[in-house]
mmCIF file with all atom_site columns, C-alpha atoms in Angstrom:
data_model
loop_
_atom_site.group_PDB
_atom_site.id
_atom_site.type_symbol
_atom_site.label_atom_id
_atom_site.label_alt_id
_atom_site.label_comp_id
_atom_site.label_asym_id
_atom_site.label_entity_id
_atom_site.label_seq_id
_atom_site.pdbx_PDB_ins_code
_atom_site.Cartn_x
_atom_site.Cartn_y
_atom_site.Cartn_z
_atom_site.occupancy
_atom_site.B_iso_or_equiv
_atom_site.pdbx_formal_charge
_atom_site.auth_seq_id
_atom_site.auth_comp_id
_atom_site.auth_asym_id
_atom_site.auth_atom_id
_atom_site.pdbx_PDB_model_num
ATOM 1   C CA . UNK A 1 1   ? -0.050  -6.784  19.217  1.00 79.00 ? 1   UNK A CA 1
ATOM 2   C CA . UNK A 1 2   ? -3.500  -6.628  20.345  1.00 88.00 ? 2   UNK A CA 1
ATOM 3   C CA . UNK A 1 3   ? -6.500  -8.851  18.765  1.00 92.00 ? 3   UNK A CA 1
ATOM 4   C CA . UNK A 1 4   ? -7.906  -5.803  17.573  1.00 92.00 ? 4   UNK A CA 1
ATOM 5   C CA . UNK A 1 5   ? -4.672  -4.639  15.662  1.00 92.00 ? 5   UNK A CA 1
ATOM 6   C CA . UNK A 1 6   ? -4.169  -7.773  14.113  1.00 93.00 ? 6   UNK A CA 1
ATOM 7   C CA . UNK A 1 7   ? -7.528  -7.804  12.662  1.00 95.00 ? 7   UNK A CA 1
ATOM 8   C CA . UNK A 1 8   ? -6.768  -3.854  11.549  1.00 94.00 ? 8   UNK A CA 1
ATOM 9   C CA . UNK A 1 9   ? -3.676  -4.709  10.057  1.00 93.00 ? 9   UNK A CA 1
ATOM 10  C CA . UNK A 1 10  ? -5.168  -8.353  8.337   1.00 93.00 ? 10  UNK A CA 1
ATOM 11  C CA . UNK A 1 11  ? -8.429  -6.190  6.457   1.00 94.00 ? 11  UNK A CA 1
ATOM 12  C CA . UNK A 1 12  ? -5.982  -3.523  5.594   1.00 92.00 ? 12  UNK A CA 1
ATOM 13  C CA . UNK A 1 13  ? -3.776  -5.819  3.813   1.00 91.00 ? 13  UNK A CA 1
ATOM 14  C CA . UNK A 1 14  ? -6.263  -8.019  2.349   1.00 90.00 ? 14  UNK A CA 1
ATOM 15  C CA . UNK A 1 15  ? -9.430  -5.974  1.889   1.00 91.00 ? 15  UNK A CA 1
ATOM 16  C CA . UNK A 1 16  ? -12.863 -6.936  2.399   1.00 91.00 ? 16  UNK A CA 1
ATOM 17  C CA . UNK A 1 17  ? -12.609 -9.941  4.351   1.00 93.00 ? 17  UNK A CA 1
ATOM 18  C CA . UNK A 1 18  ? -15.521 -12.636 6.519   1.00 93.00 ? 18  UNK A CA 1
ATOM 19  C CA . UNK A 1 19  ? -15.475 -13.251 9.740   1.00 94.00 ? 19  UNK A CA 1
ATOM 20  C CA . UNK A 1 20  ? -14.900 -16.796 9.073   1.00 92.00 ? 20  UNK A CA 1
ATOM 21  C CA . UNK A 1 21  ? -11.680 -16.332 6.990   1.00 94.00 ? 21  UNK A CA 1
ATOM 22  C CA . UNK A 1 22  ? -10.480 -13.865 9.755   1.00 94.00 ? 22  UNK A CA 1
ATOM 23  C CA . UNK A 1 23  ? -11.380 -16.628 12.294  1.00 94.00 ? 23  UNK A CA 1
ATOM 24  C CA . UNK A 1 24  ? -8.973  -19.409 10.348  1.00 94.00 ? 24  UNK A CA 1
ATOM 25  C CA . UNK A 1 25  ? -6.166  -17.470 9.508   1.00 92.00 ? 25  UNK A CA 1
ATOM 26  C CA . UNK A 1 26  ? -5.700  -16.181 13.272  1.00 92.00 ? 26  UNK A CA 1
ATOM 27  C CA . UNK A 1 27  ? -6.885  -19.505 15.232  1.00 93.00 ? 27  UNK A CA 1
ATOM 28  C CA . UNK A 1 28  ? -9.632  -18.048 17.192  1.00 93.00 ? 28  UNK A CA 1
ATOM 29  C CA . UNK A 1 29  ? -13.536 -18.914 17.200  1.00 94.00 ? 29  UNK A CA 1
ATOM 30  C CA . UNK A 1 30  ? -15.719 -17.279 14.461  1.00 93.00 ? 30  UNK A CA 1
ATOM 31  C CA . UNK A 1 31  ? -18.027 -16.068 17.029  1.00 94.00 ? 31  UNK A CA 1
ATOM 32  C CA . UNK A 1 32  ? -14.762 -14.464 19.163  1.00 94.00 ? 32  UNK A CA 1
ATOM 33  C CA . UNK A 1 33  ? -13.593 -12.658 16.113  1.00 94.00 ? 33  UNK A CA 1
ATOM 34  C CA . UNK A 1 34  ? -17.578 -11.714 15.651  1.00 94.00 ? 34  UNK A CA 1
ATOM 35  C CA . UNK A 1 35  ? -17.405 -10.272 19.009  1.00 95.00 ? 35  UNK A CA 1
ATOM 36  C CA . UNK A 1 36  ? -13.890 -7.812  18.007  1.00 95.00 ? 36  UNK A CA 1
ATOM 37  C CA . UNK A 1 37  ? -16.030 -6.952  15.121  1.00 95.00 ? 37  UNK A CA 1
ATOM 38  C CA . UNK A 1 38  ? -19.104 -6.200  16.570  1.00 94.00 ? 38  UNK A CA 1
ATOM 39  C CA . UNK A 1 39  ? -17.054 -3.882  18.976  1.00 95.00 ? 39  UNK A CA 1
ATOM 40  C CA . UNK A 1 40  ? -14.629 -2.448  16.278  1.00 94.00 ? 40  UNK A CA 1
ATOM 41  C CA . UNK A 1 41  ? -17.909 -1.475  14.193  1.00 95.00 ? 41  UNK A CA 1
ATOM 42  C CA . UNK A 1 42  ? -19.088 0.013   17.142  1.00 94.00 ? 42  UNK A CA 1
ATOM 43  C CA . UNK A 1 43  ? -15.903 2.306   17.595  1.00 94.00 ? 43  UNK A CA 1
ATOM 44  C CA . UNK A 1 44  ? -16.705 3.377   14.151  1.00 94.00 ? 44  UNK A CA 1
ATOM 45  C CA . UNK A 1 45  ? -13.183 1.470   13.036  1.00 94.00 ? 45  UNK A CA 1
ATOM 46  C CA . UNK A 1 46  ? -14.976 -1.377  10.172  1.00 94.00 ? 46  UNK A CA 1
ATOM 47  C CA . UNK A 1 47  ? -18.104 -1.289  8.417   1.00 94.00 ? 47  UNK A CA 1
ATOM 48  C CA . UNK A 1 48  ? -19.625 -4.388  6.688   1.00 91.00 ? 48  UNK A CA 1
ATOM 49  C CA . UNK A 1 49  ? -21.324 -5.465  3.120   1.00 91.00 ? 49  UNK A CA 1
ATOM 50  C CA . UNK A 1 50  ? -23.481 -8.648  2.823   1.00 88.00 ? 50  UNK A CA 1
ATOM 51  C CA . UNK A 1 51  ? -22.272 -10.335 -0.762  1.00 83.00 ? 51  UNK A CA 1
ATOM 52  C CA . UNK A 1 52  ? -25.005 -12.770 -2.186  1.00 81.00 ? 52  UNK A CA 1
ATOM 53  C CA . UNK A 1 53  ? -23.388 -16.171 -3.014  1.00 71.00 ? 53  UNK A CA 1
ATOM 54  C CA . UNK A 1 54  ? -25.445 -19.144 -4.911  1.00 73.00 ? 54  UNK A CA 1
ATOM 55  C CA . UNK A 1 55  ? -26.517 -21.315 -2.159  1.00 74.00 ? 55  UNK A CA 1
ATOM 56  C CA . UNK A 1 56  ? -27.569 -20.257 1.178   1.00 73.00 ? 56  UNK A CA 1
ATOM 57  C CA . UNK A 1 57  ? -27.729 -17.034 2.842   1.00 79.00 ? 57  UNK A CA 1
ATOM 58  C CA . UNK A 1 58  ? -25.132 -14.183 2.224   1.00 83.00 ? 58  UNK A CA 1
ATOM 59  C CA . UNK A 1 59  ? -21.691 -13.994 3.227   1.00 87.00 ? 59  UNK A CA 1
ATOM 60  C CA . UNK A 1 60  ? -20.860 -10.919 5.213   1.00 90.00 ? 60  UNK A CA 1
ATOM 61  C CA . UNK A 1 61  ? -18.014 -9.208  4.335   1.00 93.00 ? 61  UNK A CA 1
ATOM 62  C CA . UNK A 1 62  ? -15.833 -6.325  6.657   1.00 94.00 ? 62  UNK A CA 1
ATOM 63  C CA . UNK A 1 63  ? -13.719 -3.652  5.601   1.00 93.00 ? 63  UNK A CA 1
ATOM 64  C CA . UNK A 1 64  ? -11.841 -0.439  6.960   1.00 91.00 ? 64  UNK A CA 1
ATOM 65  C CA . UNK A 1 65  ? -13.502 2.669   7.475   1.00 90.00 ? 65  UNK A CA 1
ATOM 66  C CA . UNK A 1 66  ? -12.168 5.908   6.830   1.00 84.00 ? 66  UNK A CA 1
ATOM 67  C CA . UNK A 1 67  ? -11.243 6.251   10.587  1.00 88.00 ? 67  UNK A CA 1
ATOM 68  C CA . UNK A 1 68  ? -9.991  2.559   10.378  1.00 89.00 ? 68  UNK A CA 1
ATOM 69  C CA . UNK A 1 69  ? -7.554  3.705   7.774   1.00 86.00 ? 69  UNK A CA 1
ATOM 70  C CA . UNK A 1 70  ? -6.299  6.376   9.705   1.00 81.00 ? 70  UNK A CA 1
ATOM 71  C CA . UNK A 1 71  ? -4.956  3.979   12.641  1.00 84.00 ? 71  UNK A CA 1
ATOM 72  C CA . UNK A 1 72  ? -2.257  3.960   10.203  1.00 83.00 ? 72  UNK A CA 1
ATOM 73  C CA . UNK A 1 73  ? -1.795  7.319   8.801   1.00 69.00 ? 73  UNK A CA 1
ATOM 74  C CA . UNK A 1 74  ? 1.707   8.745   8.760   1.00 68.00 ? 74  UNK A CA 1
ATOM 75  C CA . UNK A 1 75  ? 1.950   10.214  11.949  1.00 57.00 ? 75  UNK A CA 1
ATOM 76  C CA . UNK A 1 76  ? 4.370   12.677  10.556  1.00 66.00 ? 76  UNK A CA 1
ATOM 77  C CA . UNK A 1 77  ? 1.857   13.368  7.933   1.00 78.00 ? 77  UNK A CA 1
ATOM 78  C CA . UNK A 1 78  ? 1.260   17.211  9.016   1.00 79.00 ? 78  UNK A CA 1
ATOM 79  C CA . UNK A 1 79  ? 5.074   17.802  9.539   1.00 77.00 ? 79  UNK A CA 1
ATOM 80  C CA . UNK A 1 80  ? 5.462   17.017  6.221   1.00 85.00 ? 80  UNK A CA 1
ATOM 81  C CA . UNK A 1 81  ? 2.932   18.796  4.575   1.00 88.00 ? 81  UNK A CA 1
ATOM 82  C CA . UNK A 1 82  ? 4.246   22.197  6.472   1.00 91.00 ? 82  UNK A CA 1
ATOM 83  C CA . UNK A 1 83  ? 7.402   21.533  5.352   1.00 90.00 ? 83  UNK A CA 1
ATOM 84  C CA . UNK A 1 84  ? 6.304   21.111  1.757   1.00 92.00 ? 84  UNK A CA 1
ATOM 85  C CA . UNK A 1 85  ? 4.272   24.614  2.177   1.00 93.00 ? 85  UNK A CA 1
ATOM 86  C CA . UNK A 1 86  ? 7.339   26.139  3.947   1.00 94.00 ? 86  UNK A CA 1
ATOM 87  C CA . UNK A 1 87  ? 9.819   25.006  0.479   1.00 92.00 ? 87  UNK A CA 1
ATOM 88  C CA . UNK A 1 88  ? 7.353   26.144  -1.789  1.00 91.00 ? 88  UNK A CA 1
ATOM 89  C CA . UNK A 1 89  ? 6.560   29.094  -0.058  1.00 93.00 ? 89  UNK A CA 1
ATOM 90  C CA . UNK A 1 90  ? 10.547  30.260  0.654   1.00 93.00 ? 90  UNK A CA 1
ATOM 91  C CA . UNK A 1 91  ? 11.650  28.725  -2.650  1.00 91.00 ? 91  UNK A CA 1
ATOM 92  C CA . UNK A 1 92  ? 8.705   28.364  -5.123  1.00 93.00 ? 92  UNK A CA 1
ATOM 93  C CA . UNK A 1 93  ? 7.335   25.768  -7.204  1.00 91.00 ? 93  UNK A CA 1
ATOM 94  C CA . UNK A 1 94  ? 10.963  25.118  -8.659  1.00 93.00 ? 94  UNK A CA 1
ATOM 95  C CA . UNK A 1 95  ? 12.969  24.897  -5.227  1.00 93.00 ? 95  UNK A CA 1
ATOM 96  C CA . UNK A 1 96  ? 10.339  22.110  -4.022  1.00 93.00 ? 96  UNK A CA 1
ATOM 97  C CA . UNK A 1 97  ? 10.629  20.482  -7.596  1.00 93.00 ? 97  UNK A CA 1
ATOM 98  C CA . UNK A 1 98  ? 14.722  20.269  -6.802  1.00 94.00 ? 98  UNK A CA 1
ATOM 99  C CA . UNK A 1 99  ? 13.645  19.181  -3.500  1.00 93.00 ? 99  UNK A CA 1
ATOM 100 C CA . UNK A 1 100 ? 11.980  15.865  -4.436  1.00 93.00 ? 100 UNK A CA 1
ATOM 101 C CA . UNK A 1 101 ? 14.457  15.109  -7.670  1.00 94.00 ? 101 UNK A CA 1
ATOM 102 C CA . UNK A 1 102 ? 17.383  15.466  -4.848  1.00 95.00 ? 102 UNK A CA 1
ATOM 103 C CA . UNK A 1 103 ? 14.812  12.926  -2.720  1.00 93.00 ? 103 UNK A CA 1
ATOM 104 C CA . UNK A 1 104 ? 14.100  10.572  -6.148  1.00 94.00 ? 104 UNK A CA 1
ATOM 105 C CA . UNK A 1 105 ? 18.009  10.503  -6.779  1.00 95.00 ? 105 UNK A CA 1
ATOM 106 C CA . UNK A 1 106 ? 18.477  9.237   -2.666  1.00 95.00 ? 106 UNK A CA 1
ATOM 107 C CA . UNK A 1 107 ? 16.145  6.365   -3.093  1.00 96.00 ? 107 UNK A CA 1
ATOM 108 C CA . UNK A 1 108 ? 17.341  5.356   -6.391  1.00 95.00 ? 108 UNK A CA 1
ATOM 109 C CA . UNK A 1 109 ? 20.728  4.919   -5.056  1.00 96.00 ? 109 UNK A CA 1
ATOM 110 C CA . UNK A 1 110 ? 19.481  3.418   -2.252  1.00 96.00 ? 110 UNK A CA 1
ATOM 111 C CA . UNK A 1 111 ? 17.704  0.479   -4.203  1.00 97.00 ? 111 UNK A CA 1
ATOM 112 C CA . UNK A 1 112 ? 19.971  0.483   -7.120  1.00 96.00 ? 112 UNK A CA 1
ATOM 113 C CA . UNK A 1 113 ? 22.288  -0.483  -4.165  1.00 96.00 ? 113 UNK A CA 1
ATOM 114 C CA . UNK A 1 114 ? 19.954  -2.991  -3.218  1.00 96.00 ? 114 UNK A CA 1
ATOM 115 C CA . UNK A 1 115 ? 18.794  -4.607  -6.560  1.00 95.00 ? 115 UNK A CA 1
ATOM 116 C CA . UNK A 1 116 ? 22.534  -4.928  -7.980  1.00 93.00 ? 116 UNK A CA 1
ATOM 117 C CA . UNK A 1 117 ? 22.386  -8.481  -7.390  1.00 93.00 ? 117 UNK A CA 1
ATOM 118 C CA . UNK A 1 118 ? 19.138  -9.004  -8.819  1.00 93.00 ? 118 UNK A CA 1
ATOM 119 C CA . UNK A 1 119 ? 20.001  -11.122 -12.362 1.00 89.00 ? 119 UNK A CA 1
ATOM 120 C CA . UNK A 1 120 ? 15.777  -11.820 -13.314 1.00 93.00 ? 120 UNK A CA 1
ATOM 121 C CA . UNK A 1 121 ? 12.300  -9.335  -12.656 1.00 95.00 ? 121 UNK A CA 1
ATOM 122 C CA . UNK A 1 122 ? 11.630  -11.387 -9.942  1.00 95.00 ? 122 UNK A CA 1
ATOM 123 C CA . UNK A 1 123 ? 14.185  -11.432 -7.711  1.00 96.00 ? 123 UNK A CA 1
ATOM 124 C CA . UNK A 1 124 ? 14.219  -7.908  -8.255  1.00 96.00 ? 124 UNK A CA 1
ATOM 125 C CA . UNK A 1 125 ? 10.709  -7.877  -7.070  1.00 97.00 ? 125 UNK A CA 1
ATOM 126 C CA . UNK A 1 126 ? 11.441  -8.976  -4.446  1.00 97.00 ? 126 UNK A CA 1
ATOM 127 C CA . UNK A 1 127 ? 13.717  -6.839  -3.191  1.00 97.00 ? 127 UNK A CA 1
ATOM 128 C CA . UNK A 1 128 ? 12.088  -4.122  -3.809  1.00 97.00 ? 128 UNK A CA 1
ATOM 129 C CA . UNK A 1 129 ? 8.461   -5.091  -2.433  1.00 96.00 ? 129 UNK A CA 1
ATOM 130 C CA . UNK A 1 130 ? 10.810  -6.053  0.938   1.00 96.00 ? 130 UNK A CA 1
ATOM 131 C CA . UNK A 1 131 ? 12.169  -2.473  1.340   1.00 96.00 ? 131 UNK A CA 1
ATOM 132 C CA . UNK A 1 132 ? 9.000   -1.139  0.637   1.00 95.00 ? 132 UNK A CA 1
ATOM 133 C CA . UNK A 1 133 ? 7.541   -3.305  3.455   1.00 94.00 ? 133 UNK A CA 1
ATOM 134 C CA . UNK A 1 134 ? 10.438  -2.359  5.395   1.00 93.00 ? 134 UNK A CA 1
ATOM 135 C CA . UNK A 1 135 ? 9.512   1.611   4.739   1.00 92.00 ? 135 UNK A CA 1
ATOM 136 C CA . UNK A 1 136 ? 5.991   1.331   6.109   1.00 90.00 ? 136 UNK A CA 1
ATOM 137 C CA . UNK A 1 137 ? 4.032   0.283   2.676   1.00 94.00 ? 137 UNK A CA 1
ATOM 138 C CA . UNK A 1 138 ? 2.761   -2.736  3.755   1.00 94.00 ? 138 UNK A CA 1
ATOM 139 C CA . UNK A 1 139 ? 3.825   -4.245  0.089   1.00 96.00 ? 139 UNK A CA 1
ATOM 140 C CA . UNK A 1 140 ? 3.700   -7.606  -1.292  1.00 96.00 ? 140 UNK A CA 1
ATOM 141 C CA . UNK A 1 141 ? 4.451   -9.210  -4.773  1.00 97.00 ? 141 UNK A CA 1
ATOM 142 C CA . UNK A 1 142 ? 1.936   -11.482 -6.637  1.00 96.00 ? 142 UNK A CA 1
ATOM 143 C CA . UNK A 1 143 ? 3.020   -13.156 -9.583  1.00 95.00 ? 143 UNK A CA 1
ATOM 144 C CA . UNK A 1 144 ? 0.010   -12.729 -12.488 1.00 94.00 ? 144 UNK A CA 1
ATOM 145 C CA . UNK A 1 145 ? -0.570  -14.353 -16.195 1.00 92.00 ? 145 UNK A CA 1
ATOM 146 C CA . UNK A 1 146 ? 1.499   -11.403 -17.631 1.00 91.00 ? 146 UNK A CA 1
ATOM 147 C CA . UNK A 1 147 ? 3.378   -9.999  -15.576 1.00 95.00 ? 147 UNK A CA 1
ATOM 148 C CA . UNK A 1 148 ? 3.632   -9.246  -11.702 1.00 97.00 ? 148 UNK A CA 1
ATOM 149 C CA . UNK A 1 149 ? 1.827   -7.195  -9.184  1.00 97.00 ? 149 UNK A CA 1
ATOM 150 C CA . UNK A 1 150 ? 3.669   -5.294  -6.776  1.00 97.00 ? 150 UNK A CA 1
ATOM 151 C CA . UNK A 1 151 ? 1.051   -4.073  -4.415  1.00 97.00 ? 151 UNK A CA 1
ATOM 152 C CA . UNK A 1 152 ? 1.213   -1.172  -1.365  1.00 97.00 ? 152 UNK A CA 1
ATOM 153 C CA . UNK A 1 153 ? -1.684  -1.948  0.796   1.00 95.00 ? 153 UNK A CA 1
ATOM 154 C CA . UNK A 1 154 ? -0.740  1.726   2.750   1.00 94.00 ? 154 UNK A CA 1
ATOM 155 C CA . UNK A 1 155 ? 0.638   4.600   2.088   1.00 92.00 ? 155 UNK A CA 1
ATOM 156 C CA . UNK A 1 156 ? 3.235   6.422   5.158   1.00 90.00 ? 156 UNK A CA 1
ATOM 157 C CA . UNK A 1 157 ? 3.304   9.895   2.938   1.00 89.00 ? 157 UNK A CA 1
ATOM 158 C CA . UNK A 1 158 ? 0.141   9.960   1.522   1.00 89.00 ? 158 UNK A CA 1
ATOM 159 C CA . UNK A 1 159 ? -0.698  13.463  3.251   1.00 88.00 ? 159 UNK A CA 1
ATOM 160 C CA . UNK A 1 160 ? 2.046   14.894  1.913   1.00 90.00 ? 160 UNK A CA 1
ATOM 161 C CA . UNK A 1 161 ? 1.519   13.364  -1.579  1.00 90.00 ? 161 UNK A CA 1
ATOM 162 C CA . UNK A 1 162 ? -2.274  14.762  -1.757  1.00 90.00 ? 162 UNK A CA 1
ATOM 163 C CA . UNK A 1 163 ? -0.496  18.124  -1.049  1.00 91.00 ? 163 UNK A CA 1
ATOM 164 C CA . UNK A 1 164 ? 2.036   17.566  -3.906  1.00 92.00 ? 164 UNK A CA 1
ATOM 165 C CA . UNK A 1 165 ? 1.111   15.395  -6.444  1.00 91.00 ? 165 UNK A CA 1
ATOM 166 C CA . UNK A 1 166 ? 4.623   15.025  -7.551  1.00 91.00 ? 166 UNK A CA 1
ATOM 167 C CA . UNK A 1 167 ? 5.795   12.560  -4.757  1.00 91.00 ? 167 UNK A CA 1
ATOM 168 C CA . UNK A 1 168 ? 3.626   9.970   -6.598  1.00 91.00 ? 168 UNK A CA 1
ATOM 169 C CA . UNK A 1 169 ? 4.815   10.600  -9.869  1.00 91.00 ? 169 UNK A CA 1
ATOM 170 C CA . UNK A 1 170 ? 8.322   10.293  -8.542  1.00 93.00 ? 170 UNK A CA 1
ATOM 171 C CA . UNK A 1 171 ? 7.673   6.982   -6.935  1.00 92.00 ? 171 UNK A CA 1
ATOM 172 C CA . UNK A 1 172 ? 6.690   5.516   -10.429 1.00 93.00 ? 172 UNK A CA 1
ATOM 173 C CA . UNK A 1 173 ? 9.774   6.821   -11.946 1.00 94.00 ? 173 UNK A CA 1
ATOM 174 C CA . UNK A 1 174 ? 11.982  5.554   -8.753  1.00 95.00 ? 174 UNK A CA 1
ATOM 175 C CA . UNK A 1 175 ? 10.203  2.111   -10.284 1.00 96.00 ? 175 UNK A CA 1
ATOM 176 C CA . UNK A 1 176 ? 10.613  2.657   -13.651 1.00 95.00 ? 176 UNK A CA 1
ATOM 177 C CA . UNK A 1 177 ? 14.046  3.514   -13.710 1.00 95.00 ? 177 UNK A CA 1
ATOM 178 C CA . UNK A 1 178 ? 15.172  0.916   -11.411 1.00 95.00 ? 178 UNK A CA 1
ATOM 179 C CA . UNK A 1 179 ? 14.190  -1.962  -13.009 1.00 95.00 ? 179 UNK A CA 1
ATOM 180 C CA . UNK A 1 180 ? 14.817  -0.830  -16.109 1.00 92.00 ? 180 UNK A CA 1
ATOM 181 C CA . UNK A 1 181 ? 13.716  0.336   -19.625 1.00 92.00 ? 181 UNK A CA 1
ATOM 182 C CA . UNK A 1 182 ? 13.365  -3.817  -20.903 1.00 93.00 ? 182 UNK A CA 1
ATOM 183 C CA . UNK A 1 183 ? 10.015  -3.090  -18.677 1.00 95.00 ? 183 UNK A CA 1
ATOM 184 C CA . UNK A 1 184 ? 6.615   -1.436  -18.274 1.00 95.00 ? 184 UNK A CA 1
ATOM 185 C CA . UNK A 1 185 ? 5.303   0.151   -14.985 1.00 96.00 ? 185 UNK A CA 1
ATOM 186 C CA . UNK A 1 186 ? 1.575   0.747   -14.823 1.00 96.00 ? 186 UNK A CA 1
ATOM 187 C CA . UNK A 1 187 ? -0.152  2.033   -11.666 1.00 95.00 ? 187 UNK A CA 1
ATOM 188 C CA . UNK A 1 188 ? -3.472  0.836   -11.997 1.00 94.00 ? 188 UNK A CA 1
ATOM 189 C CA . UNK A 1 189 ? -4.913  1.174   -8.402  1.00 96.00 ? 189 UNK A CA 1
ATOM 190 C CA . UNK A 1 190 ? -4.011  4.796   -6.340  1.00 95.00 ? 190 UNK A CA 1
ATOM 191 C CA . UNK A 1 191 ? -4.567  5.255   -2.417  1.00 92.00 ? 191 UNK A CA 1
ATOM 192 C CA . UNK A 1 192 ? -4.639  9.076   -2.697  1.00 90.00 ? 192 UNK A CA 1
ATOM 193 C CA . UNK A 1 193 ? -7.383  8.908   -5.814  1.00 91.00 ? 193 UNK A CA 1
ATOM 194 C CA . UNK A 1 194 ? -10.106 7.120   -3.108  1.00 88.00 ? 194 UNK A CA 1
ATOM 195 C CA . UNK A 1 195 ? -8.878  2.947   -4.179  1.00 91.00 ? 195 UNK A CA 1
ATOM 196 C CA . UNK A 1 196 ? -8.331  1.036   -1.491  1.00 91.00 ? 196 UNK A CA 1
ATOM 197 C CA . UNK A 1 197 ? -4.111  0.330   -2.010  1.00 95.00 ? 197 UNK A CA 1
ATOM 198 C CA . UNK A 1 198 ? -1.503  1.047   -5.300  1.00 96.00 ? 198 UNK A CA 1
ATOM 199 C CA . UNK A 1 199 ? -1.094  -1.498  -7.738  1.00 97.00 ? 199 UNK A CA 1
ATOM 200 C CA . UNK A 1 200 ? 1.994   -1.239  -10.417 1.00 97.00 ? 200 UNK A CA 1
ATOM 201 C CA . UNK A 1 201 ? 1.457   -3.714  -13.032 1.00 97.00 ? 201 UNK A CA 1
ATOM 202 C CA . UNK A 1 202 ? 5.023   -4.883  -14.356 1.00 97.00 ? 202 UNK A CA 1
ATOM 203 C CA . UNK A 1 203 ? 5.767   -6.540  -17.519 1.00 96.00 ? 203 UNK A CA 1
ATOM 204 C CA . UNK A 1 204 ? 8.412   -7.085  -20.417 1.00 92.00 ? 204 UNK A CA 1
ATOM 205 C CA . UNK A 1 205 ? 8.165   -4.562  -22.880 1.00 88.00 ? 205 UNK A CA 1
ATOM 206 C CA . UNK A 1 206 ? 6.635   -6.044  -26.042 1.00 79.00 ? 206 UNK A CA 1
#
């Protein structure tokens, strides 16, 4: 992978990052990685922010512009949305409905599969953040005070769920249901409503 795409892929997992930081984590020279930066900005791919910090001067801080987020837009983004126009259109808003229940019932068999050796939240975590990962999502897990945070830094269908809203409301129930009703799923952060990733909050039901 090229110096460029690692940097890409390390700002679009971890969000507004320094040059510094970038510099330590991927053994090269603050001022090389400045250099990738400057040129990256250039190509319209990062932008920056300068955050004030207590002493000295400000820290400057680089994140993903629109066109650096779509280096990794589903490239079968507009395939899918004319299929989703073709269902509706053939079958109306019912036939596409059937269409992603049939596609919610596939997955959840598919990580029930997975899970079914999962005896605690966090192994089943886990699991689930690693298929995610392994389906384009670019997920991790972080472990919080209350809870855990199972986080999708990208989105491989989110064309497809602008056009139908649905698809994201069937991804929290694929959650929901899989881990069971001992829990609670909360999405607090939502690619396709301008955040930067999704973020489902998971606890044990009180």
């Amino acid at each position: 992978m090229k110096t460029v795409d690692k940097i890409l892929h390390k700002i679009k997992r971890e969000g507004a990052i320094s040059a510094r930081v970038l510099a330590d984590e991927m053994g090269m020279t603050t001022m090389g990685i400045r250099q990738h930066l400057q040129a990256m900005e250039d190509d319209g791919l990062v932008d920056f922010s300068d955050i004030r910090v207590k002493v000295g001067r400000p820290t400057r801080h680089w994140t993903l512009t629109a066109e650096g987020h779509r280096r990794f837009a589903d490239s079968h983004g507009d395939l899918a949305v004319s299929v989703i126009d073709s269902v509706e259109s053939l079958f109306g808003e019912s036939g596409l409905a059937k269409v992603i229940q049939q596609r919610e019932e596939k997955t959840l068999h598919q990580y029930r599969e997975a899970l079914k050796d999962c005896h605690n939240l966090k192994a089943k975590l886990e699991t689930l953040a690693y298929l995610r990962e392994n389906e384009g999502y670019m997920a991790e897990l972080q472990e919080i005070e209350d809870g855990f945070l199972l986080i999708e830094n990208h989105c491989p269908i989110c064309q497809a769920a602008k056009r139908c809203p649905a698809l994201c409301k069937s991804e929290k129930n694929i959650f929901k249901t899989v881990l069971g009703s001992e829990y609670n799923v909360t999405r607090d952060e939502h690619i396709i409503e301008g955040q930067r990733r999704c973020t489902y909050k998971v606890q044990v039901r009180k």
